[in-house]
mmCIF file of C-alpha atoms in Angstrom:
data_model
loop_
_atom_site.group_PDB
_atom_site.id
_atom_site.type_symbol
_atom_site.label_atom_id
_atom_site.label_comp_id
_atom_site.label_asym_id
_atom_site.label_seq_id
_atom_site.Cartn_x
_atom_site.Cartn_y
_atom_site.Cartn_z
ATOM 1 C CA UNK A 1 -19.451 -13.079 -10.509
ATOM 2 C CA UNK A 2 -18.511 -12.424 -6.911
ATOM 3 C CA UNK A 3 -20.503 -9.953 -5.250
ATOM 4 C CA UNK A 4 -21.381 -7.986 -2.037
ATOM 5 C CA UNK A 5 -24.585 -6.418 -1.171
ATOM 6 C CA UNK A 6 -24.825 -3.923 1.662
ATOM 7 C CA UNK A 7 -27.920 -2.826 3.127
ATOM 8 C CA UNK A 8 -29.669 -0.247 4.157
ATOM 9 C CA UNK A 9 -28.117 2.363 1.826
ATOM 10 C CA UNK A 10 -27.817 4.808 4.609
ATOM 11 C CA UNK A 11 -28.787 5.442 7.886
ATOM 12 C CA UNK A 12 -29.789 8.306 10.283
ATOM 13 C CA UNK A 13 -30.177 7.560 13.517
ATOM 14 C CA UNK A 14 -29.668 9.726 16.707
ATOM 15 C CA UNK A 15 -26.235 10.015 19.208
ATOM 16 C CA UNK A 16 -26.238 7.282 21.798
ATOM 17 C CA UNK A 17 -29.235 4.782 19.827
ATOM 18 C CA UNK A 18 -27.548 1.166 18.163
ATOM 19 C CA UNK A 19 -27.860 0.128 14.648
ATOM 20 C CA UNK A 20 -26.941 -2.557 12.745
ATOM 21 C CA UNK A 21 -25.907 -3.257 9.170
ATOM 22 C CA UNK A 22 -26.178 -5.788 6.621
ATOM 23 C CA UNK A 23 -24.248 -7.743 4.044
ATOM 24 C CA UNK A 24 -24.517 -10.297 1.904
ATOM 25 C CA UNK A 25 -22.562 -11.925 -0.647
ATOM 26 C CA UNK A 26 -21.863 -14.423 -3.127
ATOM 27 C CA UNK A 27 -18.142 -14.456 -3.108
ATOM 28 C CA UNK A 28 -16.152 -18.007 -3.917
ATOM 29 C CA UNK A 29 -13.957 -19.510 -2.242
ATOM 30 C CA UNK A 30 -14.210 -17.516 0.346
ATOM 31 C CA UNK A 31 -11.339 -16.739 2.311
ATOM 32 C CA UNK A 32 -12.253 -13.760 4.975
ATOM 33 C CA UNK A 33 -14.935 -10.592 5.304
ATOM 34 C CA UNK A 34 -14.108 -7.245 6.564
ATOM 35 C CA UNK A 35 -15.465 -4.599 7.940
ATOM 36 C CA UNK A 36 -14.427 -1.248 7.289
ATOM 37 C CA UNK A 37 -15.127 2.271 8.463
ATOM 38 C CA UNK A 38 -14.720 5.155 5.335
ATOM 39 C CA UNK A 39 -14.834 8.601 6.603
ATOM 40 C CA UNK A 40 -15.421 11.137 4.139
ATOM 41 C CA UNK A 41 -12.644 12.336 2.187
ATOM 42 C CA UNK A 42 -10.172 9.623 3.638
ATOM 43 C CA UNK A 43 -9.060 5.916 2.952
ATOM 44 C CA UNK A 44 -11.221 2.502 4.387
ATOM 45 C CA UNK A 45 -9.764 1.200 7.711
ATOM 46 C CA UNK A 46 -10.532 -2.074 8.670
ATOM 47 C CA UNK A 47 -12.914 -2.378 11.847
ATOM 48 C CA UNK A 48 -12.870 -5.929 11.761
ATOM 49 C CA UNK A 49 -11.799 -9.545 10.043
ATOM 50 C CA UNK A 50 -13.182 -12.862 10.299
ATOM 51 C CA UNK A 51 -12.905 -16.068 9.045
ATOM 52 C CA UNK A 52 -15.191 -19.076 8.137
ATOM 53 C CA UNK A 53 -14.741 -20.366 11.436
ATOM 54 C CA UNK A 54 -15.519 -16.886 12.993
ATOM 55 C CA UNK A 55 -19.108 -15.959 13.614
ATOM 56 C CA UNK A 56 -18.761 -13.231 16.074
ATOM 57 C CA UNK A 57 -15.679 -10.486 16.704
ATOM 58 C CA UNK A 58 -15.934 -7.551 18.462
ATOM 59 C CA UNK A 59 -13.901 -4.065 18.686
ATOM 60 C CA UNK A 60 -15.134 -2.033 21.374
ATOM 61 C CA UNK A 61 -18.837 -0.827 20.369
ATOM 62 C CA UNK A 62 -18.841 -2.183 16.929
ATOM 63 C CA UNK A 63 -19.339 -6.185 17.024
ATOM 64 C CA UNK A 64 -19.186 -8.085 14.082
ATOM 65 C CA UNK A 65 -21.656 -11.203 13.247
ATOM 66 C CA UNK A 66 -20.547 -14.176 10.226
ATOM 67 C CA UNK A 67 -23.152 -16.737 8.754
ATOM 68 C CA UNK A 68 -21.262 -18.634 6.198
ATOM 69 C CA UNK A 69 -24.119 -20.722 5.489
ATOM 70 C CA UNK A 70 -26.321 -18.125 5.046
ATOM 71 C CA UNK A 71 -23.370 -16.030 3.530
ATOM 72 C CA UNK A 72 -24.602 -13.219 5.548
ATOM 73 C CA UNK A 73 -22.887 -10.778 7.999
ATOM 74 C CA UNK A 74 -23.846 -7.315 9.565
ATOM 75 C CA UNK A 75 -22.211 -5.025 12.107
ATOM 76 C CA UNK A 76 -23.895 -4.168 14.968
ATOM 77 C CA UNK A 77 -22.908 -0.327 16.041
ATOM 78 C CA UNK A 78 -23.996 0.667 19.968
ATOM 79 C CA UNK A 79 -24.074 3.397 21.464
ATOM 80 C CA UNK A 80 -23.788 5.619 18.528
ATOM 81 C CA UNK A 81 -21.464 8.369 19.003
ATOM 82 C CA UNK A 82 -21.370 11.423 16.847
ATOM 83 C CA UNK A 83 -17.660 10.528 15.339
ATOM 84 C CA UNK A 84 -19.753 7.308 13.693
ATOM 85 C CA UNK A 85 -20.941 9.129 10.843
ATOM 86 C CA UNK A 86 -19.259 7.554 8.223
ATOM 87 C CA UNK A 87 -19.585 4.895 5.351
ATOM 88 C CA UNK A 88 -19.499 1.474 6.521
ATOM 89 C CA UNK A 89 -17.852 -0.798 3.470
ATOM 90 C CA UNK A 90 -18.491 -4.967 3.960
ATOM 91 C CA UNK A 91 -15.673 -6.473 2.107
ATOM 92 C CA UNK A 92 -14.812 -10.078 1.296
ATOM 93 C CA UNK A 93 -12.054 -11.569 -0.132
ATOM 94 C CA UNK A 94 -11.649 -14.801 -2.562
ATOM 95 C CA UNK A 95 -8.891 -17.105 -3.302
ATOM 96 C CA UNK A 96 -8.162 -16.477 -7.018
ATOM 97 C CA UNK A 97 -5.325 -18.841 -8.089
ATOM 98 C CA UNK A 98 -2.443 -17.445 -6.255
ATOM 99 C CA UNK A 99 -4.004 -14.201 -5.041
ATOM 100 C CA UNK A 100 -6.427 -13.118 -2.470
ATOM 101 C CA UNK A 101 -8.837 -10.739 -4.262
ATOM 102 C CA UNK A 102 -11.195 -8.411 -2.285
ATOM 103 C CA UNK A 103 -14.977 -7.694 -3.609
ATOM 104 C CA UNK A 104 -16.254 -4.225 -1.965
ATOM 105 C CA UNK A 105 -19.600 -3.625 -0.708
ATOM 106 C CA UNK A 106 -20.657 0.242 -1.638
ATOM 107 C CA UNK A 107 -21.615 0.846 1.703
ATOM 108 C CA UNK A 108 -23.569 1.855 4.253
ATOM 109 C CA UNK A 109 -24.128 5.586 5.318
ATOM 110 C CA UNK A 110 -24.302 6.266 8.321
ATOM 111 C CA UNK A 111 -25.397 9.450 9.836
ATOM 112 C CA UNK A 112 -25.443 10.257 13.355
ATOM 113 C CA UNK A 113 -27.425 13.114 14.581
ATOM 114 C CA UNK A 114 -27.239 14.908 18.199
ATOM 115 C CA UNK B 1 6.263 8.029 6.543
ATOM 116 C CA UNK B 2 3.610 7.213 9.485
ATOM 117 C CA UNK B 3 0.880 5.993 7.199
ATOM 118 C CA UNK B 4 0.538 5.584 3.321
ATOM 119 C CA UNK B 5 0.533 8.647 1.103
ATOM 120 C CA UNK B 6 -0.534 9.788 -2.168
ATOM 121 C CA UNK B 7 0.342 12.599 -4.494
ATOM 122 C CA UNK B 8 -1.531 14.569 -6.159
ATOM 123 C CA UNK B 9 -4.285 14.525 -3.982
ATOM 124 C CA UNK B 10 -6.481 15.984 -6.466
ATOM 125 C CA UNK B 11 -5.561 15.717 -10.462
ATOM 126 C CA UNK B 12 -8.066 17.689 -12.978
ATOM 127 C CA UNK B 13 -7.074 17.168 -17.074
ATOM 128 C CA UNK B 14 -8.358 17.068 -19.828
ATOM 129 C CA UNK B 15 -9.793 13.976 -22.429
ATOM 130 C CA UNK B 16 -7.309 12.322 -23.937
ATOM 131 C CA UNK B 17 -4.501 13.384 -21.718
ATOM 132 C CA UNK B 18 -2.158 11.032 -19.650
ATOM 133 C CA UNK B 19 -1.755 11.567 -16.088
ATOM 134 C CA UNK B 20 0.049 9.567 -13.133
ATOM 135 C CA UNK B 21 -0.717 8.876 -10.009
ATOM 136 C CA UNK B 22 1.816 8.323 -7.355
ATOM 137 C CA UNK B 23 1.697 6.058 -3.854
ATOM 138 C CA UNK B 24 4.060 5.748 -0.777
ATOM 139 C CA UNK B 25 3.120 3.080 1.004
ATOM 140 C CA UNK B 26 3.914 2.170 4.389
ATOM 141 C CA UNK B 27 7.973 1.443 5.072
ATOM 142 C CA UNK B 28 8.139 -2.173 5.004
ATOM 143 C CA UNK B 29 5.034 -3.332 3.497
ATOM 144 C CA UNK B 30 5.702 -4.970 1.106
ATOM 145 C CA UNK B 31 2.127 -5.698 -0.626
ATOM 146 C CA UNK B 32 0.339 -2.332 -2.356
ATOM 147 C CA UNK B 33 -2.550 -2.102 -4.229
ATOM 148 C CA UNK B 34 -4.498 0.100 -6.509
ATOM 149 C CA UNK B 35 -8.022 0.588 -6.398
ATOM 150 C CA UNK B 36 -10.541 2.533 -7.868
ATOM 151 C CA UNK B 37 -13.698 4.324 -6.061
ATOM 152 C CA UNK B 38 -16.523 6.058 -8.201
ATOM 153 C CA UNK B 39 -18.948 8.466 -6.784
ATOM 154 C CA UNK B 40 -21.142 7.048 -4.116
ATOM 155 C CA UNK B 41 -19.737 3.085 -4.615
ATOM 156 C CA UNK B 42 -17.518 0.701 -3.076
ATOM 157 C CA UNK B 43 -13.652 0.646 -3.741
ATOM 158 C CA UNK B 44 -12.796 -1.325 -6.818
ATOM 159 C CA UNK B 45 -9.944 -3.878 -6.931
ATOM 160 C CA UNK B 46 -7.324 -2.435 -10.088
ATOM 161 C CA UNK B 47 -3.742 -4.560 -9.448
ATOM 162 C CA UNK B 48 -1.833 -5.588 -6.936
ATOM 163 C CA UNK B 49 2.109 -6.122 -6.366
ATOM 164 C CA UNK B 50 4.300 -8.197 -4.388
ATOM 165 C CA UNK B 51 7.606 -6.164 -4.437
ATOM 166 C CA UNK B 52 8.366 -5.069 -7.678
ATOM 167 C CA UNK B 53 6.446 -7.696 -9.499
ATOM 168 C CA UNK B 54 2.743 -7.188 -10.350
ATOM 169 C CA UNK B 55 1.152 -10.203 -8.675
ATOM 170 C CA UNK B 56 -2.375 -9.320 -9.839
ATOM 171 C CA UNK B 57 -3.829 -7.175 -12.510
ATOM 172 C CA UNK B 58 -6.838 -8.894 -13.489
ATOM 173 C CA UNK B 59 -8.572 -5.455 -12.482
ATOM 174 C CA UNK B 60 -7.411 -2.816 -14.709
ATOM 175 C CA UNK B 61 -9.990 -2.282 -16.804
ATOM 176 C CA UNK B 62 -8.013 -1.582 -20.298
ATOM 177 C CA UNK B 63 -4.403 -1.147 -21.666
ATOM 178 C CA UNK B 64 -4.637 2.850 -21.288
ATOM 179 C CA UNK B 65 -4.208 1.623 -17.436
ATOM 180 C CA UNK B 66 -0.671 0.729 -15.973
ATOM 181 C CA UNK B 67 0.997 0.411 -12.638
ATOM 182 C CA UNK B 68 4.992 -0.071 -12.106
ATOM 183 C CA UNK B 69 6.615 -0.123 -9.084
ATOM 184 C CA UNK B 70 9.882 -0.302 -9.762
ATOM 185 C CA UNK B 71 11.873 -0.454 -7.131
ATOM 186 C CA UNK B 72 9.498 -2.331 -4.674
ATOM 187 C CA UNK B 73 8.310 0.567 -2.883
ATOM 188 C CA UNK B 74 6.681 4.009 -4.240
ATOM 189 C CA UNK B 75 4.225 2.912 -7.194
ATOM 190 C CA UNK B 76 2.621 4.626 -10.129
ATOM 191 C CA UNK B 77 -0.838 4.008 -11.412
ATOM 192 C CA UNK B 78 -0.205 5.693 -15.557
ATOM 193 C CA UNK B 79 -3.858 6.349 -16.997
ATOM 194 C CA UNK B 80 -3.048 7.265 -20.999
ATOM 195 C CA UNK B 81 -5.895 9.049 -23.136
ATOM 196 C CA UNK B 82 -8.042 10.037 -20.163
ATOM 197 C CA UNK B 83 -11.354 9.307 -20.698
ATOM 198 C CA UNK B 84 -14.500 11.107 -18.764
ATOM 199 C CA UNK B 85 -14.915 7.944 -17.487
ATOM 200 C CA UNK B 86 -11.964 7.616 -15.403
ATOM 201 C CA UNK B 87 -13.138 9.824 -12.995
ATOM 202 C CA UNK B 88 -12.838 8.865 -9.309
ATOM 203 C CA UNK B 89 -11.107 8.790 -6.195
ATOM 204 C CA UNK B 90 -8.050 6.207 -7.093
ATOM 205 C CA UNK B 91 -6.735 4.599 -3.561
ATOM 206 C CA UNK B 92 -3.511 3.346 -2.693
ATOM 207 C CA UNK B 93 -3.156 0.709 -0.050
ATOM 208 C CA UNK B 94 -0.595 -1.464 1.595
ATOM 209 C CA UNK B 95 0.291 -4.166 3.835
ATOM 210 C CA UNK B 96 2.944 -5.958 5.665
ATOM 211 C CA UNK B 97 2.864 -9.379 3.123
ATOM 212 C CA UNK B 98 0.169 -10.778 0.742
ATOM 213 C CA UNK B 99 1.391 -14.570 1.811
ATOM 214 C CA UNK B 100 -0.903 -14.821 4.512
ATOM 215 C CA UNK B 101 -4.333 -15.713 3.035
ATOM 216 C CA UNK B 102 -4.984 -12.109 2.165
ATOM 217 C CA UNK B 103 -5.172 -11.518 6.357
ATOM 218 C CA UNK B 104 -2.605 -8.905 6.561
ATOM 219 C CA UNK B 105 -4.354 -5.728 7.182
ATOM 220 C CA UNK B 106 -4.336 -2.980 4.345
ATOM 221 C CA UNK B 107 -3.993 0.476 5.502
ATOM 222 C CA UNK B 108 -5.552 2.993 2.967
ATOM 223 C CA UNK B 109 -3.860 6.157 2.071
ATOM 224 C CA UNK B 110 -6.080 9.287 1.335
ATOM 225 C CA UNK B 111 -6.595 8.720 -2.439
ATOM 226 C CA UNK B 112 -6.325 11.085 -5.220
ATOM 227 C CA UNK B 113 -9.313 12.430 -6.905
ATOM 228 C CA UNK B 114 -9.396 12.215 -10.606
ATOM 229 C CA UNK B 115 -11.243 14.377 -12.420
ATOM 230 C CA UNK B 116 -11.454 14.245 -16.698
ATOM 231 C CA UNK B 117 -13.156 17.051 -18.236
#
């Protein structure tokens, strides 16, 4: 069964510190991982993508890392800013027959205090 | 519409009633999906369509669920006989194509939060 494991849980940390976040997984055949940013009360959007050639992307202070031999990834958050409290969702997607089927982390927590 | 939206945003009923659940997704996209999100967990994968078609619904979890989208835009996600355990945050999202190795981004609309009593 395809899975993704996100870790820590959550996450308090103070305005203007970095962070970083883990996830692992055991999804097959793997086709791309995500990164998403959930604020409460709204819809994912997507941070960053990469592929299994990919093993670093970046978008502005949040840079993504990709071990596919390891199956491992985390996102690496600096310079926290106040507006990064959020969940962070790791998400990886499979090639199943015709489709391309994403597997959800449940997140990561993230609190940022002042 | 500037981003995808769903209506109701919040849906209370009772056990063993149906209820529907309605997306807009993004003009143009022509990939939407259906997802469900319990309390304090990731999103879970329900069905997906390409146009009008249902491309993938190897998520719903029984035959009291059903999407349509008939006319290869606005969908409905139809939950019959309401169950406590259908309660969540259902998300719609959308994207440009599926054809692309599942690359195309998905842009999430707001959800609508079910809850069975």
């Amino acid at each position: 069964k395809n899975q993704v494991e996100q870790s820590p849980q959550s996450l308090i940390i103070l305005e203007g510190k970095n962070c970083t976040l883990q996830c692992n997984y055991t999804v097959s055949p793997f086709s791309n991982l995500r990164w998403y940013k959930q604020d409460t009360g709204r819809g994912p959007v997507s941070l960053t993508i990469m592929t299994f050639s990919e093993n670093t992307k970046s978008n502005g202070r949040y840079t993504a890392t990709l071990d596919a031999d390891t199956k491992q990834s985390s996102l690496h958050i600096t310079a926290s800013q106040l507006s990064d409290s959020a969940s962070y969702i790791c998400v990886v997607s499979a090639k199943t027959g015709g489709s391309y089927i994403p597997t959800f982390g449940r997140g990561t927590s993230l609190i940022v205090h002042p | 519409g500037a981003g995808v939206s769903q209506t109701p945003s919040n849906k209370v009923t009772e056990k063993g009633k149906y209820v529907e659940l309605r997306c807009d997704p993004i003009s143009g996209h022509t990939a939407l999906y259906w997802y469900r999100q319990s309390l304090g967990q990731g999103p879970e994968f329900l069905i997906y369509f390409q146009g009008t078609g249902a491309a993938d619904d190897s998520g719903l979890p029984n035959d009291r669920f059903f999407a349509v989208r008939p006319e290869g835009s606005v969908s409905t996600l139809k939950i019959q006989r309401t169950e406590r355990g259908d309660s969540a945050v259902y998300l719609c999202a959308s994207s440009l194509t599926w054809a692309s190795g599942g690359f195309d981004t998905q842009y999430f609309g707001p959800g609508t939060r079910l809850t069975v009593l």
